[in-house]
Short mmCIF file of C-alpha atoms in Angstrom, two decimals:
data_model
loop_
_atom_site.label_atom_id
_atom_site.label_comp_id
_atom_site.label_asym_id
_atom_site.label_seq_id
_atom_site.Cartn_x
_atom_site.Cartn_y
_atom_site.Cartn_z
CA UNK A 1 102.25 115.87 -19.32
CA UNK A 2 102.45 112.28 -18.78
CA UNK A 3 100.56 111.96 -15.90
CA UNK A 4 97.74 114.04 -17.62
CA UNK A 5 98.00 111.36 -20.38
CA UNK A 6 97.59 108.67 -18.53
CA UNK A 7 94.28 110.46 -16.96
CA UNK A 8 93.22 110.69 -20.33
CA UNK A 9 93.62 106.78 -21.15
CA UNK A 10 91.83 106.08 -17.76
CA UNK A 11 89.07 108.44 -18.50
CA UNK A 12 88.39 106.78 -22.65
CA UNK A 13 89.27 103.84 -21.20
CA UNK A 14 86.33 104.18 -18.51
CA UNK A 15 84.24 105.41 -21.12
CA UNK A 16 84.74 102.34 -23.44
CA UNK A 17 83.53 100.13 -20.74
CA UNK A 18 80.39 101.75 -19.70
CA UNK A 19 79.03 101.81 -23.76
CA UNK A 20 80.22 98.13 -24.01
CA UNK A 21 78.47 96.74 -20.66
CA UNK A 22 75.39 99.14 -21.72
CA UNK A 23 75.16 97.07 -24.91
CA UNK A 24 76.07 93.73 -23.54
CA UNK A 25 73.20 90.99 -22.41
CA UNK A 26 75.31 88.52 -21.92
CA UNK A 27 76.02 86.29 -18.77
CA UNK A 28 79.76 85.05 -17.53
CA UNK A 29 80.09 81.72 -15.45
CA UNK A 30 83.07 81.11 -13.34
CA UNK A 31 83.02 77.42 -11.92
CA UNK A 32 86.11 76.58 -9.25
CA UNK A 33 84.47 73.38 -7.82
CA UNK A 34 82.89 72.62 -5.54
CA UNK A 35 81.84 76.69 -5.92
CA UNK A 36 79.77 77.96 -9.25
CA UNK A 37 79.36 82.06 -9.78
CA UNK A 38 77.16 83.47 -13.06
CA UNK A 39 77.46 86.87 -13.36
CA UNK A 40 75.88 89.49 -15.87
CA UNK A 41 78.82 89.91 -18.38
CA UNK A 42 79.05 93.65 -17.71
CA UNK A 43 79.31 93.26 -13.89
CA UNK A 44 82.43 90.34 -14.53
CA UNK A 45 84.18 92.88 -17.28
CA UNK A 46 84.01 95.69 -14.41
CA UNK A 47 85.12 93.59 -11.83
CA UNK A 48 87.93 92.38 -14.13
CA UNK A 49 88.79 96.16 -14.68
CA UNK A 50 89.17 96.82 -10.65
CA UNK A 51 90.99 93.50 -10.15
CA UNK A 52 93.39 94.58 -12.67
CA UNK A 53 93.68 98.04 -11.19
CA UNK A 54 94.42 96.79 -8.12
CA UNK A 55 96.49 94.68 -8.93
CA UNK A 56 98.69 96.92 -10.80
CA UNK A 57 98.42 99.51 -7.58
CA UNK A 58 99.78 96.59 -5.51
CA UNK A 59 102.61 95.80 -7.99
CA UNK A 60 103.83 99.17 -8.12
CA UNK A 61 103.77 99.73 -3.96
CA UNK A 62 106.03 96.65 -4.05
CA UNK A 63 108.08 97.82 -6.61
CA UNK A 64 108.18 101.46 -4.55
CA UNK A 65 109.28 99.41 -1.55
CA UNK A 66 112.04 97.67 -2.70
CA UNK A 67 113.27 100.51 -4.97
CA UNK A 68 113.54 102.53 -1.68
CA UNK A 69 115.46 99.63 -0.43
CA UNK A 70 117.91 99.96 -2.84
CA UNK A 71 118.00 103.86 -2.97
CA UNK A 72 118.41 103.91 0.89
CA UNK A 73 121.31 101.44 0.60
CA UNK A 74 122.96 102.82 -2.26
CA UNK A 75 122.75 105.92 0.36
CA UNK A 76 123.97 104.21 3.54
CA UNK A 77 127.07 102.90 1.18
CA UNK A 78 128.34 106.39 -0.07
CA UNK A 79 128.01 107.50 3.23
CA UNK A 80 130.27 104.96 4.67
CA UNK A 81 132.37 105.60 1.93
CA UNK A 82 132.97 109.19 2.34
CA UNK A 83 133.13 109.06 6.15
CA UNK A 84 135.82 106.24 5.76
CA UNK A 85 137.61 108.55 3.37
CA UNK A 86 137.63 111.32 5.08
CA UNK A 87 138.65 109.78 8.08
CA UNK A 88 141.53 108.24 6.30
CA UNK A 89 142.25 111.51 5.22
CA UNK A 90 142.37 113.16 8.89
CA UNK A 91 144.57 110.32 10.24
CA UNK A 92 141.92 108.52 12.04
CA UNK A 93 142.35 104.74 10.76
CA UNK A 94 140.19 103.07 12.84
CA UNK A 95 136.93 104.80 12.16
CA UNK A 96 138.47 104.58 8.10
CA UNK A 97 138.79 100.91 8.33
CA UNK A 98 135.04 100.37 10.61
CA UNK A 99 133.28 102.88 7.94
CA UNK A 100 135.24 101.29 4.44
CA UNK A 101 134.35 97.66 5.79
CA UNK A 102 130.61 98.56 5.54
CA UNK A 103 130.54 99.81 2.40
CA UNK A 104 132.57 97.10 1.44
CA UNK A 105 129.60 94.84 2.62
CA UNK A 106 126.47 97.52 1.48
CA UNK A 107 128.01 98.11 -2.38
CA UNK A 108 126.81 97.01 -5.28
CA UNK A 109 129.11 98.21 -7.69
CA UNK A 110 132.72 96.63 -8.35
CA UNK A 111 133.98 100.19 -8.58
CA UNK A 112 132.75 100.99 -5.02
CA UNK A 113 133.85 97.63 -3.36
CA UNK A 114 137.40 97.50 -4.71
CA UNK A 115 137.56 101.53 -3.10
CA UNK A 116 136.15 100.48 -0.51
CA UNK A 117 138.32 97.41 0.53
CA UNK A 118 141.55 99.14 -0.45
CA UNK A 119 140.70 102.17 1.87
CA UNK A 120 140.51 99.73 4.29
CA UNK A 121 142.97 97.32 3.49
CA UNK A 122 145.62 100.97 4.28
CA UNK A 123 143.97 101.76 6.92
CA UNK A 124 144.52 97.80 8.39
CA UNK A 125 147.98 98.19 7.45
CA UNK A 126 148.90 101.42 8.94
CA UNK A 127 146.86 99.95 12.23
CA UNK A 128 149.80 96.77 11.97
CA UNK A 129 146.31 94.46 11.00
CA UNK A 130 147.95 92.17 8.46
CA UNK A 131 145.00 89.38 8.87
CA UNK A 132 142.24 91.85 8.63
CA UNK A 133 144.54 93.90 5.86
CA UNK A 134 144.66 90.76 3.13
CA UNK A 135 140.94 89.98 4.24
CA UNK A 136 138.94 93.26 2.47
CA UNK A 137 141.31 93.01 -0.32
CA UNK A 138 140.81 89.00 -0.42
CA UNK A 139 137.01 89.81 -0.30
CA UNK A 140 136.90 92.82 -3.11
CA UNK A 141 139.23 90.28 -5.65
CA UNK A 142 136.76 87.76 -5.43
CA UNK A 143 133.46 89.89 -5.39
CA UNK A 144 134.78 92.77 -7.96
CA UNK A 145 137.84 90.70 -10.05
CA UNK A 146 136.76 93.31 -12.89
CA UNK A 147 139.21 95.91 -10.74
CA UNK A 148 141.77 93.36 -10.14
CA UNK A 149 144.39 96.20 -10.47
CA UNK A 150 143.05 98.38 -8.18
CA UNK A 151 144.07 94.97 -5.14
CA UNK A 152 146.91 93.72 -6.29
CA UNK A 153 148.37 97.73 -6.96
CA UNK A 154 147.75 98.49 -3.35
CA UNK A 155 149.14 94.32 -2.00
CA UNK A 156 151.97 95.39 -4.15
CA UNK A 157 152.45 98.25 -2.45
CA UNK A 158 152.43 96.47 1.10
CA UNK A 159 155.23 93.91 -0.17
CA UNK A 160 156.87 96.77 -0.58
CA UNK A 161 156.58 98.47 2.33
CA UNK A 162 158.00 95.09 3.64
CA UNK A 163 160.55 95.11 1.58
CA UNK A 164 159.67 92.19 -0.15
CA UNK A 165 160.33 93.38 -3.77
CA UNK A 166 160.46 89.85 -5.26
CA UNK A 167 156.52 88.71 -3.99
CA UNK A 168 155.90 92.56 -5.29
CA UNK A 169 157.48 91.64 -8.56
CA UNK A 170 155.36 88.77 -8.54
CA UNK A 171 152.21 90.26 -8.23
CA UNK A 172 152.91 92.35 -11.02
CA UNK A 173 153.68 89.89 -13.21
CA UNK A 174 150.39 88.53 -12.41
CA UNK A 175 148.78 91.67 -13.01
CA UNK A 176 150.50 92.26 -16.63
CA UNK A 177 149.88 88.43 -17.97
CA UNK A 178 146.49 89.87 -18.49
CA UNK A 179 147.93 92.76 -20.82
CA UNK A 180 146.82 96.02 -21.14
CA UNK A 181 148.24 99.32 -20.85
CA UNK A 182 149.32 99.86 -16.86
CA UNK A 183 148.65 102.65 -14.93
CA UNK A 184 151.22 104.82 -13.82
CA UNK A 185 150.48 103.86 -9.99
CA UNK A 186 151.47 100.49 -11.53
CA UNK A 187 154.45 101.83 -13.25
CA UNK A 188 156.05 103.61 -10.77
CA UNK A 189 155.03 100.21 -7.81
CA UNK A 190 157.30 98.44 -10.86
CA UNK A 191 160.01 101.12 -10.25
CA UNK A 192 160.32 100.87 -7.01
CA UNK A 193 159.97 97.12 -6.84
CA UNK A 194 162.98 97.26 -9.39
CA UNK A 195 164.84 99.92 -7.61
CA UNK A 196 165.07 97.77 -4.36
CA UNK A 197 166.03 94.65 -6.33
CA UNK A 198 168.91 96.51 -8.17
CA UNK A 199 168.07 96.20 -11.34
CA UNK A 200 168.94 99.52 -12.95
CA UNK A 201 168.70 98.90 -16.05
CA UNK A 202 165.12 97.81 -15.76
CA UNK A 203 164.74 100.38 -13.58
CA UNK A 204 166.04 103.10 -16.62
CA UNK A 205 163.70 101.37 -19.08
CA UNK A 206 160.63 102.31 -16.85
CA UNK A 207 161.96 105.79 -16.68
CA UNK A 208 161.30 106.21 -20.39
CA UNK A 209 158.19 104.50 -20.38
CA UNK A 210 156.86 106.76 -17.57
CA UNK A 211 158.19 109.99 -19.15
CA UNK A 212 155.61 109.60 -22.86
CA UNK A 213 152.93 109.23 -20.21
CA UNK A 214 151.07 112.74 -19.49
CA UNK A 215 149.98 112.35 -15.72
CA UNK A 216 153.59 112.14 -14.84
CA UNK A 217 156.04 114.27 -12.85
CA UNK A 218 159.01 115.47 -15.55
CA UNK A 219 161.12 116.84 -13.11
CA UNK A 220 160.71 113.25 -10.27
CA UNK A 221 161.63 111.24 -13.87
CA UNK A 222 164.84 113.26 -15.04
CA UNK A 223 166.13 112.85 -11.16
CA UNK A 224 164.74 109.20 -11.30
CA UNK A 225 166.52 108.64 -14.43
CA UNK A 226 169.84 110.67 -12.99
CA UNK A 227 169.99 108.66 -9.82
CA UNK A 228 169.46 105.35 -12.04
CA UNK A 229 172.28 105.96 -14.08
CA UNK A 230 174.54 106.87 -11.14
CA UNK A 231 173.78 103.40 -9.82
CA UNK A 232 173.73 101.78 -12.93
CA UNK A 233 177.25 102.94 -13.37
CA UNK A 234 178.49 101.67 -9.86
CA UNK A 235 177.05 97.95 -10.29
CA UNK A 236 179.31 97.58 -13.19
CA UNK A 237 182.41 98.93 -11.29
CA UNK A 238 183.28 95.28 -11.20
CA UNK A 239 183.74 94.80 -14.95
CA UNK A 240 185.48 97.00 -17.08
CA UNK A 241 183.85 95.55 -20.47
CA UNK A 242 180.51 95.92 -19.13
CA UNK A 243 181.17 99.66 -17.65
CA UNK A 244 182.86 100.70 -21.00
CA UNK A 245 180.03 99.32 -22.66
CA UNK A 246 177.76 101.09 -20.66
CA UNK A 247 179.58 104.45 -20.50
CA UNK A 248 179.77 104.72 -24.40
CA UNK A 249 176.62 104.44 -24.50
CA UNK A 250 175.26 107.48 -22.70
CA UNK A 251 174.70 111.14 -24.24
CA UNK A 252 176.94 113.74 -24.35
CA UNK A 253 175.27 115.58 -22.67
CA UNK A 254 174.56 112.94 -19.67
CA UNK A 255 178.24 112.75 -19.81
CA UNK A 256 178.65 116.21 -18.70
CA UNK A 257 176.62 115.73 -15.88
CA UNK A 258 179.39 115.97 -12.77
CA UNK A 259 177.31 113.41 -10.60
CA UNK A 260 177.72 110.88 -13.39
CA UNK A 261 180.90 111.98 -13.92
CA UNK A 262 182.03 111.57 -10.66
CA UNK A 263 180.38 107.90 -10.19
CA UNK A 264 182.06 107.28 -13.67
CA UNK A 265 185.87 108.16 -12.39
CA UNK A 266 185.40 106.40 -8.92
CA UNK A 267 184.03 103.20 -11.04
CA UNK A 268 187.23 103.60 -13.16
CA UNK A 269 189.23 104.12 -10.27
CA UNK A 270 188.67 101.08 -8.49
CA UNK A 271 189.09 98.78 -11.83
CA UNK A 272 192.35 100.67 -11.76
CA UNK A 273 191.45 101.92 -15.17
CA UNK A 274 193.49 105.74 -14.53
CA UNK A 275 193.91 106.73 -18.41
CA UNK A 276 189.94 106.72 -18.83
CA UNK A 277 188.90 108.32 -14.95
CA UNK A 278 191.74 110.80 -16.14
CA UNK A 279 190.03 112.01 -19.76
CA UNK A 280 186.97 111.69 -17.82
CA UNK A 281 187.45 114.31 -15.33
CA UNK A 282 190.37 116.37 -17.90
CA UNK A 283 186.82 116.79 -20.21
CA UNK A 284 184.57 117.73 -17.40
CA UNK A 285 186.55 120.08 -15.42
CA UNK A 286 186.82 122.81 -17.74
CA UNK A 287 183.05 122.92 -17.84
CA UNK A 288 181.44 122.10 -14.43
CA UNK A 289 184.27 122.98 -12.54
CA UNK A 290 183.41 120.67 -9.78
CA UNK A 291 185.71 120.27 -6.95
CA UNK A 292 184.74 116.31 -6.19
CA UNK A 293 186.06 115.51 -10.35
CA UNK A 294 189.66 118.22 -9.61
CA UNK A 295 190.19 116.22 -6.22
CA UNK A 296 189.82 112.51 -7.48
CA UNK A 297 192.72 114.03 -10.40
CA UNK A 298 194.81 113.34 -7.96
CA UNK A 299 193.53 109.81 -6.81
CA UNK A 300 194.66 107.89 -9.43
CA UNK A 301 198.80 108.33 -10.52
CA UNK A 302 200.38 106.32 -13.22
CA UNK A 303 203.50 107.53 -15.62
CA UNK A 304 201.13 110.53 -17.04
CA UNK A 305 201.36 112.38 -13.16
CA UNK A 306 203.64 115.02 -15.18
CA UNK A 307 200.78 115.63 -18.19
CA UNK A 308 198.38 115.90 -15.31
CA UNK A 309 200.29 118.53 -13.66
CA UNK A 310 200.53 120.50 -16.62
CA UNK A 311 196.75 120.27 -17.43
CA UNK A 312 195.99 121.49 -13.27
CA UNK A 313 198.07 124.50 -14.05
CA UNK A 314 196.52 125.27 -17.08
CA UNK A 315 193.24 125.00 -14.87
CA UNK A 316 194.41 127.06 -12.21
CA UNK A 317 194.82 130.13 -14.42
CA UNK A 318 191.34 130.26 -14.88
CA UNK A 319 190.51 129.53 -11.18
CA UNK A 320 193.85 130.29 -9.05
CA UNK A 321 191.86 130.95 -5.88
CA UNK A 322 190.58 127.06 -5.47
CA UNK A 323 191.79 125.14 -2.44
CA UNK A 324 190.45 122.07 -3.91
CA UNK A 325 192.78 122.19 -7.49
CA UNK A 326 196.04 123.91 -5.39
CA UNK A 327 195.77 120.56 -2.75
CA UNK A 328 195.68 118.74 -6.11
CA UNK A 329 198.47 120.15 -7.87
CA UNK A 330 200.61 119.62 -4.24
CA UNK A 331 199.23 116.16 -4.25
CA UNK A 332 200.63 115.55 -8.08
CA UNK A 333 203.83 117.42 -7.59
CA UNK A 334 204.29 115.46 -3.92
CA UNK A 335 204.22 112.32 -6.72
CA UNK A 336 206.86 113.20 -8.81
CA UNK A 337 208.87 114.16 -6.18
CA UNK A 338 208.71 117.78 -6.62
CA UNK A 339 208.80 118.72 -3.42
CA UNK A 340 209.26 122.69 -3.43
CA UNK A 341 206.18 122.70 -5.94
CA UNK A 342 204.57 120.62 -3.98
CA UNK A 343 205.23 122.59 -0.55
CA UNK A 344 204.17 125.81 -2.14
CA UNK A 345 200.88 124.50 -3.32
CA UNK A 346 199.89 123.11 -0.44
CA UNK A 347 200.57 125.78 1.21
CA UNK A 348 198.41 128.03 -1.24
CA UNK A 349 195.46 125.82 -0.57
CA UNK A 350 195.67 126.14 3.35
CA UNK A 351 195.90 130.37 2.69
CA UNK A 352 192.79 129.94 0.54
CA UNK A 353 190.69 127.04 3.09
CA UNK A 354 191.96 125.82 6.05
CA UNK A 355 191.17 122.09 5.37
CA UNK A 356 192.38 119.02 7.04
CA UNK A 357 193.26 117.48 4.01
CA UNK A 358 195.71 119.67 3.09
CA UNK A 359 197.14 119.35 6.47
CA UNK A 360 197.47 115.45 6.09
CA UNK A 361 199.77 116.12 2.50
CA UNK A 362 201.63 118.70 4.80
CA UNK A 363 202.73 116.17 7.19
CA UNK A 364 203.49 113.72 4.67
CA UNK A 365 205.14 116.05 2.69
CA UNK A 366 207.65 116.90 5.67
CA UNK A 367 207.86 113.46 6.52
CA UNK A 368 209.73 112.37 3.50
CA UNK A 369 211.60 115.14 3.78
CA UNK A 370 212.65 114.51 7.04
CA UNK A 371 210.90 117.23 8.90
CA UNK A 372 208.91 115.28 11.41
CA UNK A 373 208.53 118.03 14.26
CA UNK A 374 206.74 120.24 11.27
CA UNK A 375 204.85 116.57 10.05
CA UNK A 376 203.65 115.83 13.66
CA UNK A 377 202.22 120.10 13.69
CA UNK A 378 200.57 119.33 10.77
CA UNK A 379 198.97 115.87 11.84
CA UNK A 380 197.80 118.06 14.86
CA UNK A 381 196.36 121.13 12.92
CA UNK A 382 194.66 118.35 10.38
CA UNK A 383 193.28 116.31 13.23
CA UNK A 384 191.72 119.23 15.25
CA UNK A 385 190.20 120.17 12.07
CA UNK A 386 188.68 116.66 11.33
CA UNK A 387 187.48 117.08 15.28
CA UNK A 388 185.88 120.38 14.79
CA UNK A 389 183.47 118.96 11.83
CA UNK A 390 182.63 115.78 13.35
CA UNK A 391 181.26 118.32 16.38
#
């Protein structure tokens, strides 16, 4: 339809000229001295006409020209592109990095230099290329600083692949001055900058940002969030304010968690804090029932050993067949001297699962009581045992 248009316009247009140099007596002079042309004013309109035809036929074979330039390099630079990620892809850096480096050069767009260089800024790094590495990413900040992010997300990245969390931390800083919601690449870089600097709580405090966001694991941030709290809890085994503070703070239902529960006692433990690892694990038990919270019952013994031994019995009603609460009870009894208890218990656990463990509180059973032939069988039985799972 256009084109038939335009045939029109040409055709009217031709028309229009003919009935006007028909009617037209007229005479045109064109003087460029030293030269002097006169020509019949019809002849110098028609001549105009063609000039400006031609003119316009040479403008748009140009125009065709360098338009085919571009299309054929906007071409050559997604082919690169591809090939380079594809061959990333399939393992095979070096053509990645050779292929990603041309694009790099041949695009036009920020979008497709700052893919470009970072495809082959990986591919440098994987290939141990550290000069050539900060080079394409050097190169795509300072030709396509519109995706900044995009750089310093994957030289963040590489710091920490180093293990240079505080220049990572400093990139990102860098990166957030200029505000803005953050991706979640950026996020989780953050994370795992934070993680290897031991900050936990900053660490938890991305874990809640990352869970509102849609595009995100839920099942990596609850065991992201779990593991964070378990060594949140063990950098403050140093203070007792700071742990209490932190402990009284968690859920309920985090509190039932055994893991936590476990790095709670131990941290309690070693500030010698035995009333609190005690109501820790007495609150646990009866719901989790795990046998790392019944053993460490026995780990820390002040004057409520006796209230302890009462609450492992009333546990082993419910559960009379565990090794792990019958070596306890033998361990608490063994305490307050109760040595018949104490023998009999230990010797339950042994009946249930041969462990050296119980072996060890055997022997040192039968040591105080002056039964060293049966101590020294048990230090045998306890260290064969210990032998047998190191093999």
């Amino acid at each position: 339809m256009k084109l038939i248009l335009w045939l029109l316009a040409l055709f009217a247009a031709a028309v229009a000229v003919t009935l006007a140099a028909k009617n037209t007596t007229g005479r045109a002079l064109i003087e460029a001295p030293p030269y002097q042309l006169e020509l019949p004013l019809d002849q110098f309109i028609l001549a105009v006409a063609v000039a400006f035809f031609v003119f316009y036929i040479l403008v748009r074979f140009i125009l065709g020209i360098f338009g085919f330039s571009q299309r054929h390099r906007h071409k050559k630079t997604d082919e690169m592109l591809l090939s380079g990620l594809k061959a990333y892809f399939e393992g095979d850096y070096v053509k990645s990095q050779k292929n990603t480096a041309i694009a790099l050069k041949l695009a036009d767009s920020s979008t497709a230099k700052a893919i470009s260089a970072v495809i082959a800024a990986r591919s440098a790094q994987i290939l141990n290329e550290v000069a050539a590495r900060d080079q394409y990413l050097n190169t795509a900040l300072s030709q396509a600083p519109d995706e900044k992010s995009l750089c310093l997300a994957a030289r963040t990245e590489f710091m920490l692949q180093k293990g240079d969390y505080q220049e990572a931390l400093r990139i990102l800083q860098s990166l957030y001055s200029e505000g803005g919601l953050q991706s979640v690449a950026v996020l989780q870089l953050e994370l795992e900058a934070q993680q290897q600097a031991g900050n936990w709580d900053a660490v938890l405090e991305l874990v809640d940002i990352l869970a509102k966001r849609q595009s995100v694991n839920k099942t990596l941030v609850r065991k992201l969030k779990h593991d964070a709290q378990i060594e949140n809890i063990k950098s403050k085994a140093t203070d007792l304010q700071s742990l209490n503070q932190y402990w009284q703070c968690i859920s309920p239902l985090d509190k039932m968690d055994s893991k936590l529960s476990v790095a709670a006692v131990r941290a309690y433990i070693s500030l010698g804090n035995c009333n609190m690892a005690n109501k820790i694990i007495e609150s646990n038990v009866p719901m989790t029932w795990d046998n790392e919270l019944i053993e460490l019952y026995s780990e820390c013994l002040d004057y409520h050993v006796s209230r302890q031994i009462e609450c492992a019995e009333v546990w082993l009603r419910v559960h009379p067949n565990n090794a792990i609460l019958l070596l306890t009870l033998g361990k608490l009894c063994t305490y307050c001297e109760l040595w018949g208890k104490a023998q009999n218990y230990l010797e339950a656990s042994l009946s249930v699962e041969p462990g050296h463990k119980a072996h060890f509180a055997l022997a040192q059973l039968n040591e105080k009581l002056g039964k060293h032939e049966l101590a020294m069988d048990h230090y045998n039985k306890g260290l064969q045992l210990t032998l047998k799972q190191l093999s």
